[in-house]
Coordinates of C-alpha atoms in Angstrom, one line a residue:
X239 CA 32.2 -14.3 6.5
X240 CA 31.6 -11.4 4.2
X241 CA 31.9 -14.1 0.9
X242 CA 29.5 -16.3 2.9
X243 CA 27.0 -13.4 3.5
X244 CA 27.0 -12.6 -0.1
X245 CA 26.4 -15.6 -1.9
X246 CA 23.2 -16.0 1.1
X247 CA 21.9 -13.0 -0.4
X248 CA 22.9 -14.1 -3.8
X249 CA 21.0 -17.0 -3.7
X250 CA 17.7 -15.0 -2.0
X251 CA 17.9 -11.8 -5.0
X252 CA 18.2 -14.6 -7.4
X253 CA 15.6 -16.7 -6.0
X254 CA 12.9 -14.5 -5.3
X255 CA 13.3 -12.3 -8.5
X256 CA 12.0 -15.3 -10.5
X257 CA 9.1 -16.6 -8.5
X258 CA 6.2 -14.2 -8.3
X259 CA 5.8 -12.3 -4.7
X260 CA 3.8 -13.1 -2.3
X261 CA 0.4 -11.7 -2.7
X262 CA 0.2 -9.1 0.1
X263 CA 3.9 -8.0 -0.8
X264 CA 2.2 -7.8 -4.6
X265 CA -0.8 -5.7 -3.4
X266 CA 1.7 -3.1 -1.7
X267 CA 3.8 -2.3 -4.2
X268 CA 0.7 -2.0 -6.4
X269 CA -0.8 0.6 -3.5
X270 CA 2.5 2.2 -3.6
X271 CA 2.3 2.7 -6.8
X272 CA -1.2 4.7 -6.9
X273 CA -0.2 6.5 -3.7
X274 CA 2.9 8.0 -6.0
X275 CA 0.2 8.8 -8.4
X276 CA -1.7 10.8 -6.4
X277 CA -4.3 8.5 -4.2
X278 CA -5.0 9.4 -1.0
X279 CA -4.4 6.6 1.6
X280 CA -7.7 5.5 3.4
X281 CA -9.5 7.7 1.3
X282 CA -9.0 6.2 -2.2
X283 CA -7.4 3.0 -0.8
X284 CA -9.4 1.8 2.4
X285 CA -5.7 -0.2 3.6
X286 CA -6.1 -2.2 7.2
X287 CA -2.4 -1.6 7.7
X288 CA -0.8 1.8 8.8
X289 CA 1.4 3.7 6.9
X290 CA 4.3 2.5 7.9
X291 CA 4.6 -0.6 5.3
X292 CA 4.1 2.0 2.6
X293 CA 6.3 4.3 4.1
X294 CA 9.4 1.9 3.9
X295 CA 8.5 0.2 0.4
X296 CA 8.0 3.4 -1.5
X297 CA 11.6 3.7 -2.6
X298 CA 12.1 0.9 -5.0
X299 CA 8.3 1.6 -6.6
X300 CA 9.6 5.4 -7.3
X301 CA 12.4 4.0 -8.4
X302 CA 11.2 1.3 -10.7
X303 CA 8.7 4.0 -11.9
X304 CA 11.9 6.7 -12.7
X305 CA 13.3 3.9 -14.8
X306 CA 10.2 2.2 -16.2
X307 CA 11.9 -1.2 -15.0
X308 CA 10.4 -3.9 -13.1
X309 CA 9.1 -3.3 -9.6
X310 CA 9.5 -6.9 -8.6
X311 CA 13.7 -6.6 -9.6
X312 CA 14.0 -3.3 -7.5
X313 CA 12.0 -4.1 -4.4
X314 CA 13.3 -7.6 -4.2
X315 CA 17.3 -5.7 -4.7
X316 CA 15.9 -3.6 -2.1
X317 CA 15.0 -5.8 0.7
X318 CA 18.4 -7.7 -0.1
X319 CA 20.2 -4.6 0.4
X320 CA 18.1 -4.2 3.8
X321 CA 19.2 -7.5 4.8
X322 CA 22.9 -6.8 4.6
X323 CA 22.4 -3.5 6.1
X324 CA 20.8 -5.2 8.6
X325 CA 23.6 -8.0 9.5
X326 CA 26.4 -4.9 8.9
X327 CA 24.6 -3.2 11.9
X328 CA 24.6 -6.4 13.6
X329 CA 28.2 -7.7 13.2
X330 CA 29.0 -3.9 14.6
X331 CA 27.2 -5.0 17.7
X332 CA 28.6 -8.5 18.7
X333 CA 31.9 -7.0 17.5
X334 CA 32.1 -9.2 14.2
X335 CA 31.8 -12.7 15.8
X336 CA 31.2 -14.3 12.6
X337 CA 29.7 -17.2 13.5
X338 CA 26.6 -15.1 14.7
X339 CA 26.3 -13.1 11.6
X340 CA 27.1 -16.4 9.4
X341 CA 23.9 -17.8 11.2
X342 CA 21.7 -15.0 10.8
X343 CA 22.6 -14.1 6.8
X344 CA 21.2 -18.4 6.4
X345 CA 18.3 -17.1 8.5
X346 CA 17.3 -14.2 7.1
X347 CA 17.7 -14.9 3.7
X348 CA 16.9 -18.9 2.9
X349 CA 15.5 -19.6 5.7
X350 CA 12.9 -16.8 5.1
X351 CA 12.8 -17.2 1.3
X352 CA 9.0 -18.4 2.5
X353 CA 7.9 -15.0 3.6
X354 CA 10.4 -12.8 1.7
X355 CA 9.3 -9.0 2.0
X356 CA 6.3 -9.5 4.1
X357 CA 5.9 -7.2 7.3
X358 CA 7.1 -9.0 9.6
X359 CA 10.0 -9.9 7.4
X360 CA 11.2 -6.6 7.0
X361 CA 10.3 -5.6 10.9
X362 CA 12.4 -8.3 12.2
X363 CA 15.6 -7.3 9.5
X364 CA 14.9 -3.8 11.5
X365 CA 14.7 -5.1 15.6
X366 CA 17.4 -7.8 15.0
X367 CA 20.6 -5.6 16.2
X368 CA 18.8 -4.8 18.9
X369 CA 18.1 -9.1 19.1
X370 CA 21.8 -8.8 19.1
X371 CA 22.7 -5.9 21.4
X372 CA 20.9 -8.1 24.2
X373 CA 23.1 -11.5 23.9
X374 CA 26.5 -9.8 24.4
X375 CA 25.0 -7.3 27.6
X376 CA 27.3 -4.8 26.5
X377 CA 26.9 -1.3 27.0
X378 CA 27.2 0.4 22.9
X379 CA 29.0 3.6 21.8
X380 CA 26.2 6.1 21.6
X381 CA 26.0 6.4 18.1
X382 CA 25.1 2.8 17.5
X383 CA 23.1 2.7 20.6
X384 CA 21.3 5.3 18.9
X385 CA 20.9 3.7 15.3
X386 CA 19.6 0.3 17.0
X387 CA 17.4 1.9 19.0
X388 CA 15.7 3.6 16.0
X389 CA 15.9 0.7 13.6
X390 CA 14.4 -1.4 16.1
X391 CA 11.6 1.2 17.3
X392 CA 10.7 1.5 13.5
X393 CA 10.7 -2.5 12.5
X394 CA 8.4 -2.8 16.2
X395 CA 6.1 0.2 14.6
X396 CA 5.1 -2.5 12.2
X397 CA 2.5 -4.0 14.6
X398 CA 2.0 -3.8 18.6
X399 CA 2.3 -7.7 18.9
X400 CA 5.8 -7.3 18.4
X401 CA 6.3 -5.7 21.5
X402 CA 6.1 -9.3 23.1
X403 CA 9.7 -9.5 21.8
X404 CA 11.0 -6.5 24.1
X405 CA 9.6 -7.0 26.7
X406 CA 10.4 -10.5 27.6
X407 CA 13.9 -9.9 26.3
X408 CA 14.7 -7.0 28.8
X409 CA 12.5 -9.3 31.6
X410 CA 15.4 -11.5 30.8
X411 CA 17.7 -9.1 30.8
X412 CA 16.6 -7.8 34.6
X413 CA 16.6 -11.2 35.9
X414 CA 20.1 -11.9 34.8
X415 CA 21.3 -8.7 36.1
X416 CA 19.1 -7.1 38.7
X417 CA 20.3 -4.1 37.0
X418 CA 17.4 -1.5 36.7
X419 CA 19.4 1.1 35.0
X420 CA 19.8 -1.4 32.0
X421 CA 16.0 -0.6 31.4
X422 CA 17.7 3.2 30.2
X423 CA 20.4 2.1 27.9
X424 CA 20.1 4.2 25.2
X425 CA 18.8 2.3 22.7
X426 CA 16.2 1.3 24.6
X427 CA 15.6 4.9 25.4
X428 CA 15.7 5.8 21.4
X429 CA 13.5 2.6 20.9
X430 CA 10.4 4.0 23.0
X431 CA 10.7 7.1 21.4
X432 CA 10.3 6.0 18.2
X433 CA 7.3 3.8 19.0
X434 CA 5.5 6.6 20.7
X435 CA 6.1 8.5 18.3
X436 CA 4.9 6.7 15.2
X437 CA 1.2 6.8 16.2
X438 CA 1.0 10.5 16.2
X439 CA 2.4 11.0 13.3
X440 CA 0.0 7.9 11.7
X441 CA -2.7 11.0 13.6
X442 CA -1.7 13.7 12.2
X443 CA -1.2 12.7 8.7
X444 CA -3.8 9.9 8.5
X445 CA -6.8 10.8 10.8
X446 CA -9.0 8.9 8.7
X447 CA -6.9 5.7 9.6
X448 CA -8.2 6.1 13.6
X449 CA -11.8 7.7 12.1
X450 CA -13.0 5.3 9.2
X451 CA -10.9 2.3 9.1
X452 CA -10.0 1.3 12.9
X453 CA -13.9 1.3 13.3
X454 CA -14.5 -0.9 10.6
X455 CA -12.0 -3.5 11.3
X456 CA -13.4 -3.6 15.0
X457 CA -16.7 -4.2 13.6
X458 CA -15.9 -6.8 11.2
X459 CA -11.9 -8.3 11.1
X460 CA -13.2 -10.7 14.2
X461 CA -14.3 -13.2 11.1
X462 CA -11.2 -13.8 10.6
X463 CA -10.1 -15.1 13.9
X464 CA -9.7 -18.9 14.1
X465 CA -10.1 -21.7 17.6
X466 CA -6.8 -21.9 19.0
X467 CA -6.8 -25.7 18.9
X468 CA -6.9 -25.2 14.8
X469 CA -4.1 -22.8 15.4
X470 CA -1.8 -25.0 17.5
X471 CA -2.6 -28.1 14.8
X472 CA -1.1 -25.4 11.6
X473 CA 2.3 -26.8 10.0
X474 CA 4.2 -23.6 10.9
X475 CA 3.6 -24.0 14.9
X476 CA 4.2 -27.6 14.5
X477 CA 7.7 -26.6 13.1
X478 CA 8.2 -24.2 15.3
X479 CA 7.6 -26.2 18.0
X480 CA 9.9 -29.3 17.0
X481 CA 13.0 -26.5 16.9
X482 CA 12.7 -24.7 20.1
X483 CA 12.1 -28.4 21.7
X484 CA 15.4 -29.6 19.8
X485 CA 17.4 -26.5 21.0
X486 CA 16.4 -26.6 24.5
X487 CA 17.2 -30.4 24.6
X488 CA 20.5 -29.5 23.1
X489 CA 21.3 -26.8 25.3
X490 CA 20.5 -28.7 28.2
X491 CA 22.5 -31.4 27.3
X492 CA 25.5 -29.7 26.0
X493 CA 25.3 -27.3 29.1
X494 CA 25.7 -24.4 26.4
X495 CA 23.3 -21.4 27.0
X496 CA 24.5 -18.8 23.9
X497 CA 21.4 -19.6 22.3
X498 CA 18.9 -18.6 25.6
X499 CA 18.2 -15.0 24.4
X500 CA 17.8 -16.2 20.7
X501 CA 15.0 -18.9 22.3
X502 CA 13.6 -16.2 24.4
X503 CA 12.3 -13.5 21.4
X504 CA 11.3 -16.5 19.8
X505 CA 9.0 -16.7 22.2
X506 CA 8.2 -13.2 22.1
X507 CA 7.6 -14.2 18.1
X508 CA 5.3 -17.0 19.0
X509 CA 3.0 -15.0 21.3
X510 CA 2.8 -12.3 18.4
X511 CA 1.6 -14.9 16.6
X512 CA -0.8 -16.5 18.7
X513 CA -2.0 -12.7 20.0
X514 CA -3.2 -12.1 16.7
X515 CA -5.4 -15.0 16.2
X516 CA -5.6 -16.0 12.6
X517 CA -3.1 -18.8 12.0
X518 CA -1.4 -17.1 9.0
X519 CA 1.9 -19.0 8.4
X520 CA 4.1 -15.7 7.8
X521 CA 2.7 -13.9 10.9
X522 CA 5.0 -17.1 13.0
X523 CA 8.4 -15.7 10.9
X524 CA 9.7 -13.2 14.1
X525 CA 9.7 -16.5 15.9
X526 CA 11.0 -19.0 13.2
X527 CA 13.7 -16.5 12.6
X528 CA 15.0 -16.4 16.1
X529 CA 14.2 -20.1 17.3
X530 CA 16.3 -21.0 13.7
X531 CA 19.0 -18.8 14.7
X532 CA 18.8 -20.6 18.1
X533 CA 19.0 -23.7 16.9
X534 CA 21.5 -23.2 14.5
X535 CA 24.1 -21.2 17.1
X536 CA 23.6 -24.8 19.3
X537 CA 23.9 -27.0 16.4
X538 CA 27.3 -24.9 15.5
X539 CA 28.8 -25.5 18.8
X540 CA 28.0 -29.3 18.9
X541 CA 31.6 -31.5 19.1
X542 CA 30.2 -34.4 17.4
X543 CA 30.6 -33.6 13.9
X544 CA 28.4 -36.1 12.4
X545 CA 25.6 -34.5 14.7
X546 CA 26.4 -31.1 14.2
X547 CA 26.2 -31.8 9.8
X548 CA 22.7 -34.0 10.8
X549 CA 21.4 -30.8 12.5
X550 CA 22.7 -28.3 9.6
X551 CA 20.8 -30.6 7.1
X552 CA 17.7 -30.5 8.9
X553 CA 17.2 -27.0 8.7
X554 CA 18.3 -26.6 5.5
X555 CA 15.8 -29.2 4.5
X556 CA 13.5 -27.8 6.4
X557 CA 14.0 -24.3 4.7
X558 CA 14.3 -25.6 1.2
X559 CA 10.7 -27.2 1.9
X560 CA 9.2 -24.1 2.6
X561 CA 10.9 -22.2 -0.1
X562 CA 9.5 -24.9 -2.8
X563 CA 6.2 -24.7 -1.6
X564 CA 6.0 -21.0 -1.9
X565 CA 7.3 -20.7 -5.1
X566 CA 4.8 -23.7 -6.2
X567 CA 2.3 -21.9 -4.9
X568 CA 2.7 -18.8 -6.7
X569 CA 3.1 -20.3 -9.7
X570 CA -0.1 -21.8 -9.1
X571 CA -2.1 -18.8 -8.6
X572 CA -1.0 -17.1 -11.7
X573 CA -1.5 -20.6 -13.8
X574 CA -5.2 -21.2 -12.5
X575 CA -6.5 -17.5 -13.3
X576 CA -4.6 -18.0 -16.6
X577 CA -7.2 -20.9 -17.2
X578 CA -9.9 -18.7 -16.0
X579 CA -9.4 -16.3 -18.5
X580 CA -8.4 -18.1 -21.0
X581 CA -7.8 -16.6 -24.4
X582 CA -9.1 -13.1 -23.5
X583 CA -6.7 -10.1 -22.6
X584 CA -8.2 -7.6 -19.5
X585 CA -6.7 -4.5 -19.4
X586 CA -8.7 -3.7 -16.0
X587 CA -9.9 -5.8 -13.8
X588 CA -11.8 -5.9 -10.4
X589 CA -11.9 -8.1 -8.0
X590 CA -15.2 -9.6 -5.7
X591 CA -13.7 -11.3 -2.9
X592 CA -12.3 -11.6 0.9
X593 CA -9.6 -12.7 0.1
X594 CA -6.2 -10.7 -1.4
X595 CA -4.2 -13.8 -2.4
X596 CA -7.2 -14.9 -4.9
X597 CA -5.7 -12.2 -8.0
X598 CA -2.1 -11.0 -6.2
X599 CA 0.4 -11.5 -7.6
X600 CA -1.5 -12.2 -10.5
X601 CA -3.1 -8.7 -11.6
X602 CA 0.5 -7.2 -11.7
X603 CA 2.3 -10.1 -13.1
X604 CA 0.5 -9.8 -16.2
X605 CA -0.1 -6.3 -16.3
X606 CA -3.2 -5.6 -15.2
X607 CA -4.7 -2.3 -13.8
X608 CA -5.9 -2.6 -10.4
X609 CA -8.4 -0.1 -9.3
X610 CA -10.4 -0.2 -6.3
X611 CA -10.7 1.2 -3.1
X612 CA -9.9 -2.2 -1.6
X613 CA -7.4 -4.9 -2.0
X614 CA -10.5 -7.7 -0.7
X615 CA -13.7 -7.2 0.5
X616 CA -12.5 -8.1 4.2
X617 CA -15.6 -6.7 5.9
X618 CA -18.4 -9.0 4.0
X619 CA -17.1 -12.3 6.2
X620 CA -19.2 -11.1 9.3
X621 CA -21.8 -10.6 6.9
X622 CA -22.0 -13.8 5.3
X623 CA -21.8 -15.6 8.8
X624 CA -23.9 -13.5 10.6
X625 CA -21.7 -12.4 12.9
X626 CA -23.5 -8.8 13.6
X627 CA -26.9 -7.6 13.8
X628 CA -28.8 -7.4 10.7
X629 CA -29.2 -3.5 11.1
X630 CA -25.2 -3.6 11.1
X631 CA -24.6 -6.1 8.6
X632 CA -27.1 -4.1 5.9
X633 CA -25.5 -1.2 7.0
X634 CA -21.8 -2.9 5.7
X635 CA -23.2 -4.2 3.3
X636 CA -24.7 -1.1 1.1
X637 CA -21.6 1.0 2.3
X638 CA -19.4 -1.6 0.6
X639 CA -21.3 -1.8 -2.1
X640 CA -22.2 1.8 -2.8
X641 CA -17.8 1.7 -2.9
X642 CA -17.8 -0.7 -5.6
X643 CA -20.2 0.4 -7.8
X644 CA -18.4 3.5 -7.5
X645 CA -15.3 1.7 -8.7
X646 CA -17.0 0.0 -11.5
X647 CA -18.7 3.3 -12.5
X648 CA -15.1 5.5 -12.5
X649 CA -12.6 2.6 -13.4
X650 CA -15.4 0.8 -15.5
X651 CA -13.2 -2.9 -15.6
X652 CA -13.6 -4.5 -18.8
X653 CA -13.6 -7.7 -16.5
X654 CA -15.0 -8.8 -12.8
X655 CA -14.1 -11.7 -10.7
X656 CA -16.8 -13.0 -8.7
X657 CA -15.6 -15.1 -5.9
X658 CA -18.3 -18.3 -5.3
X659 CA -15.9 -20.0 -2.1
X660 CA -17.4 -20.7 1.2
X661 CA -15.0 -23.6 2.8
X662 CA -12.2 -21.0 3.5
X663 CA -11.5 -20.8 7.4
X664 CA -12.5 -16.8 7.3
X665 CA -16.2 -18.1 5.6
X666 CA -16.9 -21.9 7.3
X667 CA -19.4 -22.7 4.9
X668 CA -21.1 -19.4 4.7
X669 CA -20.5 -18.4 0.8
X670 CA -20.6 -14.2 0.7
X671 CA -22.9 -13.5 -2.4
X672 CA -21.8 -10.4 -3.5
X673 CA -23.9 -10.2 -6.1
X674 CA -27.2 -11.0 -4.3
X675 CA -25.9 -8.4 -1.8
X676 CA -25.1 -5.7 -3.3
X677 CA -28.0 -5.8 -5.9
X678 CA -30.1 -4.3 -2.5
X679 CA -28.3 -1.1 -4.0
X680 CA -29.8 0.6 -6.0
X681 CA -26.2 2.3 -7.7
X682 CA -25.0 -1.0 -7.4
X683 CA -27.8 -3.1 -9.4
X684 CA -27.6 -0.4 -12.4
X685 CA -24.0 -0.3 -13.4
X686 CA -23.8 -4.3 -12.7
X687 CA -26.7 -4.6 -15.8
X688 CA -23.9 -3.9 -17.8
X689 CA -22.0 -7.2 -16.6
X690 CA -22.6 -10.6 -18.5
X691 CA -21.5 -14.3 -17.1
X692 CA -18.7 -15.4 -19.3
X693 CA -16.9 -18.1 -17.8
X694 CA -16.4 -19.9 -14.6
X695 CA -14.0 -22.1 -12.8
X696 CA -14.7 -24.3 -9.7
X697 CA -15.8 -21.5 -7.2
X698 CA -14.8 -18.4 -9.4
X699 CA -17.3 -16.4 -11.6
X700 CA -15.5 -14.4 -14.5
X701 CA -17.7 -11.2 -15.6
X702 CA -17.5 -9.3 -19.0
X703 CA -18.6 -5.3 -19.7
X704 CA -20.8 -5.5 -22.6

């Protein structure tokens, strides 16, 4: 079991350190990186997430920093080394059973290779001994009671939806049993601790996060949501749906019910998804990576052999489709703002746009500063669509863009990025012209006089300091 876990992670630290990162993973270590220099979160980095994400992705960007090495090579060896923490912990708590922690090292590492060090990615590497800890109903010594509890209360600190996963898990739990003093084990005791906690400490270090940035997401993060039918329709549900249908038809007809806690916080992983409204593939991972574990603990079990290998190459088709199509699509990214720029060299660069995957990875794959106060421009969507009042949207308007001519005053890029795209789900048509906008400024309208039209590409505009 231990070779096999290994060469999993192997495969995923090999993998992932030569395809660029994803480009929210990309924008985090970048923040991390001008945190450990001295910005102040939600002060000079207006970030939607908590803390937390930082908290827990510092180390390897310190690290990397000490060293002057790569950031992509330590964080990736870092979330690798979380991973077999994480299934160590595990195989402590369902007492080595090896075909469990066999399963979940496939899980975790290729069948994630598609969301690889995303938030819920690392969350769920933090709540799945506790994923565990439920399936064998056993009470734990209290020192890994007590580690479980904390791991998991930390990876569920990540975001609230992930409480779905809990919750229907010890609903389970009390049905099964009709034991009520289950509901005080100690790591679920340690668990609520920890997620009570978190908040307050988010208070008293971050006030600004509940003062300036909850506010502003209220106002305008709505833009973003999606119809439910258009979520339901998205390739990642449809998967997701075709592998808890083929493990509950298995189960049912193999009478084998191993895999019913496994398909139970998947559904806690769907309903975090669906909760949050926006369709984003990697926000479905907590409930790919348990309804894949389900399926794969059923499949293993099969006596048919032939059916049992048809099942085994199904997922791992399945994976190795998404894994290919996220590395194509990183590769992409970098190559088509290669093309935009051409033969000239930025050394700074600042980005016009709603959207963080349009320059992440790329900006840090090349070696490009990265200075504003925000990763996108996630407030202008409600803007463009006229989503609030006009006294409300002028307001977020010359707030924004008093904040960005700020940034191209005290950065001063050599070169700006002007995004021109309206068809994206967040915009429906509705193209945000920043420009236009933010020219109502008056800060704004001087220092962008010293900006001159160089190239452009499809819907992007690429802007030059004179």
């Amino acid at each position: 079991m231990t070779v096999f876990c290994c060469a999993c992670i192997l495969a995923t630290l090999v993998f992932n350190s030569l395809v660029p990162l994803l480009p929210d993973v990309s924008y985090i270590l970048v923040a991390d990186g001008r945190f450990l220099h001295g910005d102040i979160p939600y002060t000079d980095l207006i970030e939607i997430n908590p803390p937390l994400v930082f908290w827990i992705t510092m180390p390897p960007v310190w690290l990397a920093g000490v060293l002057g090495l790569s950031v992509q090579a330590f964080f990736v060896t870092y979330v690798c080394l979380l991973i077999a923490g994480s299934l160590y912990v595990t195989s402590r708590v369902v007492d080595n059973n090896s075909q469990v922690v066999a399963i979940l090292a496939v899980v975790m590492t290729l069948g994630s290779a598609w969301a690889f060090g995303q938030r819920e990615h690392l969350a769920m590497l933090l709540v799945l001994p506790y994923v565990a800890s439920v399936t064998v109903r056993a009470e734990m010594k209290p020192g890994l009671g007590v580690l479980v509890g904390f791991l998991a209360g930390i990876g569920l600190d990540f975001k609230p939806y992930f409480l779905a996963i809990p919750i229907l898990l010890e609903g389970l739990l009390l049905i099964q049993t009709w034991n009520w003093r289950a509901l005080f084990r100690i790591e679920l005791v340690i668990m609520g601790i920890v997620v009570l906690i978190y908040p307050v400490l988010v208070w008293w270090y971050y006030p600004q996060y509940f003062t300036v940035v909850i506010p502003l997401v209220q106002q305008t993060y709505g833009a973003y949501q999606i119809p439910f039918a258009d979520i339901l329709q998205r390739t990642v549900v449809v998967g997701f749906a075709i592998f808890f249908a083929a493990t509950v038809g298995l189960m049912l007809w193999r009478r084998q019910w191993s895999a019913m806690v496994w398909l139970v916080a998947a559904l806690g992983g769907l309903i975090a998804y669906l909760v949050q409204g926006k369709g984003w593939s990697y926000q479905l991972l907590p409930g790919m990576i348990f309804v894949g574990t389900a399926f794969l603990l059923v499949a293993s079990n099969l006596a048919q052999r032939g059916l049992r290998w048809l099942t085994f190459a199904f997922f791992a088709l399945f994976s190795l489709f998404g894994a290919l199509d996220y590395a194509l699509e990183q590769r992409a990214r970098v190559a088509y703002f290669d093309e935009l720029l051409g033969a000239m060299k930025p050394q700074r660069m600042l980005v016009l746009t709603h959207d963080g995957g349009v320059v992440f990875p790329f900006l840090p794959d090349k070696g490009i500063a990265w200075g504003g106060h925000y990763l996108s421009l996630w407030m202008m969507p409600v803007v463009s669509r006229r989503l609030v009042e006009p006294q409300q949207a002028n307001a977020i308007t010359a707030a924004t863009a008093s904040v960005v001519a700020g940034d191209l005053m005290s950065f001063q890029p050599d070169f700006v990025i002007v995004d021109r795209r309206s068809a994206s789900p967040s915009l429906r048509g509705n193209e945000i012209r920043y420009i236009e906008l933010f020219s109502a400024t008056p800060a704004f309208a001087a220092v962008w006089q010293s900006y001159k039209l160089v190239n452009s590409k499809n819907n992007f505009e690429l802007w030059q300091l004179q």
